[in-house]
Amino acid sequence: MELWKNSQSSYKIRLHIVTTVKCRKALLNNELEECIKETMNGISERYGIELDEIGFDQKSKY
């Protein structure tokens, strides 16, 4: 991720976003994960956002 600059400042913004889904074992399957990844990649291309990683944790006991 490069440093963004304009005439009076320079900046780099990094965000870590976490969302939770109740009963994720029943909801998050490979098809839905692919749909979410494609949607996020489309958003990143449209708005010029760099995505470092998109991950899913199915190790929960719920």
PDB file of N, CA and C in Angstrom:
ATOM      1  N   MET A   1       0.847  -1.173   0.000  1.00  0.00           N
ATOM      2  CA  MET A   1       0.000   0.000   0.000  1.00  0.00           C
ATOM      3  C   MET A   1       0.889   1.231   0.000  1.00  0.00           C
ATOM      4  N   GLU A   2       0.708   2.074  -0.975  1.00  0.00           N
ATOM      5  CA  GLU A   2       1.553   3.251  -1.101  1.00  0.00           C
ATOM      6  C   GLU A   2       0.995   4.428  -0.310  1.00  0.00           C
ATOM      7  N   LEU A   3       1.848   5.386  -0.072  1.00  0.00           N
ATOM      8  CA  LEU A   3       1.481   6.602   0.634  1.00  0.00           C
ATOM      9  C   LEU A   3       0.805   7.556  -0.342  1.00  0.00           C
ATOM     10  N   TRP A   4      -0.378   8.037  -0.013  1.00  0.00           N
ATOM     11  CA  TRP A   4      -1.104   8.982  -0.868  1.00  0.00           C
ATOM     12  C   TRP A   4      -0.670  10.396  -0.497  1.00  0.00           C
ATOM     13  N   LYS A   5      -0.505  11.242  -1.491  1.00  0.00           N
ATOM     14  CA  LYS A   5      -0.041  12.605  -1.243  1.00  0.00           C
ATOM     15  C   LYS A   5      -0.902  13.597  -2.009  1.00  0.00           C
ATOM     16  N   ASN A   6      -1.084  14.768  -1.411  1.00  0.00           N
ATOM     17  CA  ASN A   6      -1.647  15.908  -2.128  1.00  0.00           C
ATOM     18  C   ASN A   6      -0.783  17.121  -1.807  1.00  0.00           C
ATOM     19  N   SER A   7      -1.212  18.302  -2.130  1.00  0.00           N
ATOM     20  CA  SER A   7      -0.337  19.475  -2.015  1.00  0.00           C
ATOM     21  C   SER A   7       0.078  19.801  -0.580  1.00  0.00           C
ATOM     22  N   GLN A   8      -0.735  19.454   0.410  1.00  0.00           N
ATOM     23  CA  GLN A   8      -0.416  19.852   1.780  1.00  0.00           C
ATOM     24  C   GLN A   8      -0.313  18.702   2.768  1.00  0.00           C
ATOM     25  N   SER A   9      -0.500  17.490   2.316  1.00  0.00           N
ATOM     26  CA  SER A   9      -0.438  16.384   3.272  1.00  0.00           C
ATOM     27  C   SER A   9      -0.142  15.072   2.558  1.00  0.00           C
ATOM     28  N   SER A  10       0.192  14.097   3.359  1.00  0.00           N
ATOM     29  CA  SER A  10       0.344  12.730   2.854  1.00  0.00           C
ATOM     30  C   SER A  10      -0.289  11.806   3.884  1.00  0.00           C
ATOM     31  N   TYR A  11      -0.837  10.706   3.416  1.00  0.00           N
ATOM     32  CA  TYR A  11      -1.554   9.839   4.340  1.00  0.00           C
ATOM     33  C   TYR A  11      -1.630   8.413   3.811  1.00  0.00           C
ATOM     34  N   LYS A  12      -1.823   7.512   4.736  1.00  0.00           N
ATOM     35  CA  LYS A  12      -2.074   6.107   4.440  1.00  0.00           C
ATOM     36  C   LYS A  12      -3.070   5.618   5.485  1.00  0.00           C
ATOM     37  N   ILE A  13      -4.185   5.114   5.034  1.00  0.00           N
ATOM     38  CA  ILE A  13      -5.233   4.653   5.941  1.00  0.00           C
ATOM     39  C   ILE A  13      -5.352   3.142   5.806  1.00  0.00           C
ATOM     40  N   ARG A  14      -5.305   2.446   6.929  1.00  0.00           N
ATOM     41  CA  ARG A  14      -5.495   0.993   6.938  1.00  0.00           C
ATOM     42  C   ARG A  14      -6.630   0.676   7.897  1.00  0.00           C
ATOM     43  N   LEU A  15      -7.550  -0.146   7.454  1.00  0.00           N
ATOM     44  CA  LEU A  15      -8.690  -0.538   8.276  1.00  0.00           C
ATOM     45  C   LEU A  15      -8.713  -2.048   8.417  1.00  0.00           C
ATOM     46  N   HIS A  16      -9.132  -2.499   9.565  1.00  0.00           N
ATOM     47  CA  HIS A  16      -9.363  -3.921   9.808  1.00  0.00           C
ATOM     48  C   HIS A  16     -10.838  -4.038  10.171  1.00  0.00           C
ATOM     49  N   ILE A  17     -11.611  -4.653   9.303  1.00  0.00           N
ATOM     50  CA  ILE A  17     -13.053  -4.750   9.522  1.00  0.00           C
ATOM     51  C   ILE A  17     -13.404  -6.200   9.810  1.00  0.00           C
ATOM     52  N   VAL A  18     -14.128  -6.414  10.893  1.00  0.00           N
ATOM     53  CA  VAL A  18     -14.550  -7.756  11.284  1.00  0.00           C
ATOM     54  C   VAL A  18     -16.063  -7.743  11.439  1.00  0.00           C
ATOM     55  N   THR A  19     -16.722  -8.695  10.828  1.00  0.00           N
ATOM     56  CA  THR A  19     -18.160  -8.861  11.026  1.00  0.00           C
ATOM     57  C   THR A  19     -18.410 -10.278  11.515  1.00  0.00           C
ATOM     58  N   THR A  20     -19.445 -10.439  12.290  1.00  0.00           N
ATOM     59  CA  THR A  20     -19.775 -11.769  12.793  1.00  0.00           C
ATOM     60  C   THR A  20     -21.146 -12.183  12.284  1.00  0.00           C
ATOM     61  N   VAL A  21     -21.299 -13.456  12.111  1.00  0.00           N
ATOM     62  CA  VAL A  21     -22.559 -14.023  11.635  1.00  0.00           C
ATOM     63  C   VAL A  21     -22.972 -15.111  12.615  1.00  0.00           C
ATOM     64  N   LYS A  22     -24.166 -15.006  13.132  1.00  0.00           N
ATOM     65  CA  LYS A  22     -24.677 -16.028  14.028  1.00  0.00           C
ATOM     66  C   LYS A  22     -24.933 -17.309  13.231  1.00  0.00           C
ATOM     67  N   CYS A  23     -24.620 -18.438  13.784  1.00  0.00           N
ATOM     68  CA  CYS A  23     -24.785 -19.742  13.115  1.00  0.00           C
ATOM     69  C   CYS A  23     -24.009 -19.794  11.799  1.00  0.00           C
ATOM     70  N   ARG A  24     -22.765 -19.306  11.815  1.00  0.00           N
ATOM     71  CA  ARG A  24     -21.993 -19.194  10.576  1.00  0.00           C
ATOM     72  C   ARG A  24     -21.688 -20.522   9.909  1.00  0.00           C
ATOM     73  N   LYS A  25     -21.627 -21.609  10.671  1.00  0.00           N
ATOM     74  CA  LYS A  25     -21.384 -22.917  10.043  1.00  0.00           C
ATOM     75  C   LYS A  25     -22.505 -23.273   9.081  1.00  0.00           C
ATOM     76  N   ALA A  26     -23.720 -22.934   9.433  1.00  0.00           N
ATOM     77  CA  ALA A  26     -24.857 -23.244   8.567  1.00  0.00           C
ATOM     78  C   ALA A  26     -24.960 -22.263   7.397  1.00  0.00           C
ATOM     79  N   LEU A  27     -24.466 -21.037   7.576  1.00  0.00           N
ATOM     80  CA  LEU A  27     -24.646 -20.004   6.555  1.00  0.00           C
ATOM     81  C   LEU A  27     -23.475 -19.867   5.593  1.00  0.00           C
ATOM     82  N   LEU A  28     -22.248 -19.939   6.112  1.00  0.00           N
ATOM     83  CA  LEU A  28     -21.086 -19.683   5.267  1.00  0.00           C
ATOM     84  C   LEU A  28     -20.612 -20.961   4.584  1.00  0.00           C
ATOM     85  N   ASN A  29     -20.961 -21.104   3.334  1.00  0.00           N
ATOM     86  CA  ASN A  29     -20.449 -22.216   2.546  1.00  0.00           C
ATOM     87  C   ASN A  29     -19.526 -21.637   1.472  1.00  0.00           C
ATOM     88  N   ASN A  30     -18.902 -22.490   0.685  1.00  0.00           N
ATOM     89  CA  ASN A  30     -17.937 -22.034  -0.317  1.00  0.00           C
ATOM     90  C   ASN A  30     -18.569 -21.111  -1.354  1.00  0.00           C
ATOM     91  N   GLU A  31     -19.805 -21.394  -1.736  1.00  0.00           N
ATOM     92  CA  GLU A  31     -20.488 -20.573  -2.740  1.00  0.00           C
ATOM     93  C   GLU A  31     -20.712 -19.149  -2.229  1.00  0.00           C
ATOM     94  N   LEU A  32     -21.158 -19.026  -0.987  1.00  0.00           N
ATOM     95  CA  LEU A  32     -21.387 -17.705  -0.403  1.00  0.00           C
ATOM     96  C   LEU A  32     -20.063 -16.966  -0.193  1.00  0.00           C
ATOM     97  N   GLU A  33     -19.026 -17.681   0.232  1.00  0.00           N
ATOM     98  CA  GLU A  33     -17.713 -17.060   0.405  1.00  0.00           C
ATOM     99  C   GLU A  33     -17.217 -16.478  -0.912  1.00  0.00           C
ATOM    100  N   GLU A  34     -17.369 -17.219  -2.009  1.00  0.00           N
ATOM    101  CA  GLU A  34     -16.951 -16.731  -3.329  1.00  0.00           C
ATOM    102  C   GLU A  34     -17.756 -15.500  -3.737  1.00  0.00           C
ATOM    103  N   CYS A  35     -19.042 -15.508  -3.460  1.00  0.00           N
ATOM    104  CA  CYS A  35     -19.898 -14.357  -3.779  1.00  0.00           C
ATOM    105  C   CYS A  35     -19.442 -13.118  -3.009  1.00  0.00           C
ATOM    106  N   ILE A  36     -19.124 -13.281  -1.729  1.00  0.00           N
ATOM    107  CA  ILE A  36     -18.659 -12.162  -0.910  1.00  0.00           C
ATOM    108  C   ILE A  36     -17.323 -11.645  -1.435  1.00  0.00           C
ATOM    109  N   LYS A  37     -16.409 -12.552  -1.779  1.00  0.00           N
ATOM    110  CA  LYS A  37     -15.103 -12.145  -2.308  1.00  0.00           C
ATOM    111  C   LYS A  37     -15.255 -11.377  -3.617  1.00  0.00           C
ATOM    112  N   GLU A  38     -16.102 -11.873  -4.517  1.00  0.00           N
ATOM    113  CA  GLU A  38     -16.323 -11.192  -5.798  1.00  0.00           C
ATOM    114  C   GLU A  38     -16.928  -9.806  -5.587  1.00  0.00           C
ATOM    115  N   THR A  39     -17.868  -9.706  -4.664  1.00  0.00           N
ATOM    116  CA  THR A  39     -18.498  -8.417  -4.366  1.00  0.00           C
ATOM    117  C   THR A  39     -17.478  -7.436  -3.799  1.00  0.00           C
ATOM    118  N   MET A  40     -16.664  -7.891  -2.847  1.00  0.00           N
ATOM    119  CA  MET A  40     -15.651  -7.022  -2.249  1.00  0.00           C
ATOM    120  C   MET A  40     -14.608  -6.593  -3.274  1.00  0.00           C
ATOM    121  N   ASN A  41     -14.208  -7.497  -4.160  1.00  0.00           N
ATOM    122  CA  ASN A  41     -13.248  -7.138  -5.206  1.00  0.00           C
ATOM    123  C   ASN A  41     -13.850  -6.120  -6.170  1.00  0.00           C
ATOM    124  N   GLY A  42     -15.134  -6.260  -6.489  1.00  0.00           N
ATOM    125  CA  GLY A  42     -15.810  -5.286  -7.342  1.00  0.00           C
ATOM    126  C   GLY A  42     -15.865  -3.910  -6.702  1.00  0.00           C
ATOM    127  N   ILE A  43     -16.159  -3.876  -5.413  1.00  0.00           N
ATOM    128  CA  ILE A  43     -16.191  -2.604  -4.677  1.00  0.00           C
ATOM    129  C   ILE A  43     -14.803  -1.972  -4.659  1.00  0.00           C
ATOM    130  N   SER A  44     -13.776  -2.794  -4.438  1.00  0.00           N
ATOM    131  CA  SER A  44     -12.414  -2.250  -4.377  1.00  0.00           C
ATOM    132  C   SER A  44     -11.988  -1.671  -5.721  1.00  0.00           C
ATOM    133  N   GLU A  45     -12.365  -2.317  -6.814  1.00  0.00           N
ATOM    134  CA  GLU A  45     -12.032  -1.790  -8.138  1.00  0.00           C
ATOM    135  C   GLU A  45     -12.791  -0.494  -8.424  1.00  0.00           C
ATOM    136  N   ARG A  46     -14.047  -0.457  -8.061  1.00  0.00           N
ATOM    137  CA  ARG A  46     -14.876   0.722  -8.340  1.00  0.00           C
ATOM    138  C   ARG A  46     -14.383   1.955  -7.595  1.00  0.00           C
ATOM    139  N   TYR A  47     -13.976   1.795  -6.341  1.00  0.00           N
ATOM    140  CA  TYR A  47     -13.608   2.938  -5.516  1.00  0.00           C
ATOM    141  C   TYR A  47     -12.104   3.088  -5.299  1.00  0.00           C
ATOM    142  N   GLY A  48     -11.293   2.270  -5.958  1.00  0.00           N
ATOM    143  CA  GLY A  48      -9.842   2.397  -5.838  1.00  0.00           C
ATOM    144  C   GLY A  48      -9.310   2.019  -4.472  1.00  0.00           C
ATOM    145  N   ILE A  49      -9.899   1.012  -3.865  1.00  0.00           N
ATOM    146  CA  ILE A  49      -9.495   0.542  -2.541  1.00  0.00           C
ATOM    147  C   ILE A  49      -8.625  -0.699  -2.717  1.00  0.00           C
ATOM    148  N   GLU A  50      -7.535  -0.785  -1.952  1.00  0.00           N
ATOM    149  CA  GLU A  50      -6.688  -1.969  -1.986  1.00  0.00           C
ATOM    150  C   GLU A  50      -7.101  -2.915  -0.863  1.00  0.00           C
ATOM    151  N   LEU A  51      -7.389  -4.155  -1.206  1.00  0.00           N
ATOM    152  CA  LEU A  51      -7.715  -5.169  -0.206  1.00  0.00           C
ATOM    153  C   LEU A  51      -6.490  -6.044   0.015  1.00  0.00           C
ATOM    154  N   ASP A  52      -6.040  -6.134   1.261  1.00  0.00           N
ATOM    155  CA  ASP A  52      -4.908  -6.999   1.580  1.00  0.00           C
ATOM    156  C   ASP A  52      -5.351  -8.452   1.680  1.00  0.00           C
ATOM    157  N   GLU A  53      -6.494  -8.667   2.321  1.00  0.00           N
ATOM    158  CA  GLU A  53      -6.926 -10.042   2.583  1.00  0.00           C
ATOM    159  C   GLU A  53      -8.422 -10.069   2.858  1.00  0.00           C
ATOM    160  N   ILE A  54      -9.066 -11.120   2.402  1.00  0.00           N
ATOM    161  CA  ILE A  54     -10.453 -11.399   2.754  1.00  0.00           C
ATOM    162  C   ILE A  54     -10.453 -12.817   3.298  1.00  0.00           C
ATOM    163  N   GLY A  55     -10.889 -12.990   4.532  1.00  0.00           N
ATOM    164  CA  GLY A  55     -10.835 -14.316   5.134  1.00  0.00           C
ATOM    165  C   GLY A  55     -12.134 -14.678   5.827  1.00  0.00           C
ATOM    166  N   PHE A  56     -12.311 -15.968   6.010  1.00  0.00           N
ATOM    167  CA  PHE A  56     -13.496 -16.500   6.669  1.00  0.00           C
ATOM    168  C   PHE A  56     -13.050 -17.514   7.712  1.00  0.00           C
ATOM    169  N   ASP A  57     -13.646 -17.441   8.902  1.00  0.00           N
ATOM    170  CA  ASP A  57     -13.309 -18.367   9.982  1.00  0.00           C
ATOM    171  C   ASP A  57     -14.505 -19.260  10.251  1.00  0.00           C
ATOM    172  N   GLN A  58     -14.375 -20.526   9.925  1.00  0.00           N
ATOM    173  CA  GLN A  58     -15.458 -21.474  10.177  1.00  0.00           C
ATOM    174  C   GLN A  58     -15.126 -22.396  11.348  1.00  0.00           C
ATOM    175  N   LYS A  59     -14.155 -22.011  12.152  1.00  0.00           N
ATOM    176  CA  LYS A  59     -13.728 -22.865  13.252  1.00  0.00           C
ATOM    177  C   LYS A  59     -14.551 -22.676  14.520  1.00  0.00           C
ATOM    178  N   SER A  60     -15.529 -21.799  14.471  1.00  0.00           N
ATOM    179  CA  SER A  60     -16.352 -21.555  15.646  1.00  0.00           C
ATOM    180  C   SER A  60     -17.195 -22.786  15.970  1.00  0.00           C
ATOM    181  N   LYS A  61     -17.518 -22.953  17.229  1.00  0.00           N
ATOM    182  CA  LYS A  61     -18.340 -24.102  17.630  1.00  0.00           C
ATOM    183  C   LYS A  61     -19.823 -23.865  17.386  1.00  0.00           C
ATOM    184  N   TYR A  62     -20.209 -22.651  16.973  1.00  0.00           N
ATOM    185  CA  TYR A  62     -21.620 -22.317  16.789  1.00  0.00           C
ATOM    186  C   TYR A  62     -22.055 -22.486  15.376  1.00  0.00           C
TER     187      TYR A  62
END
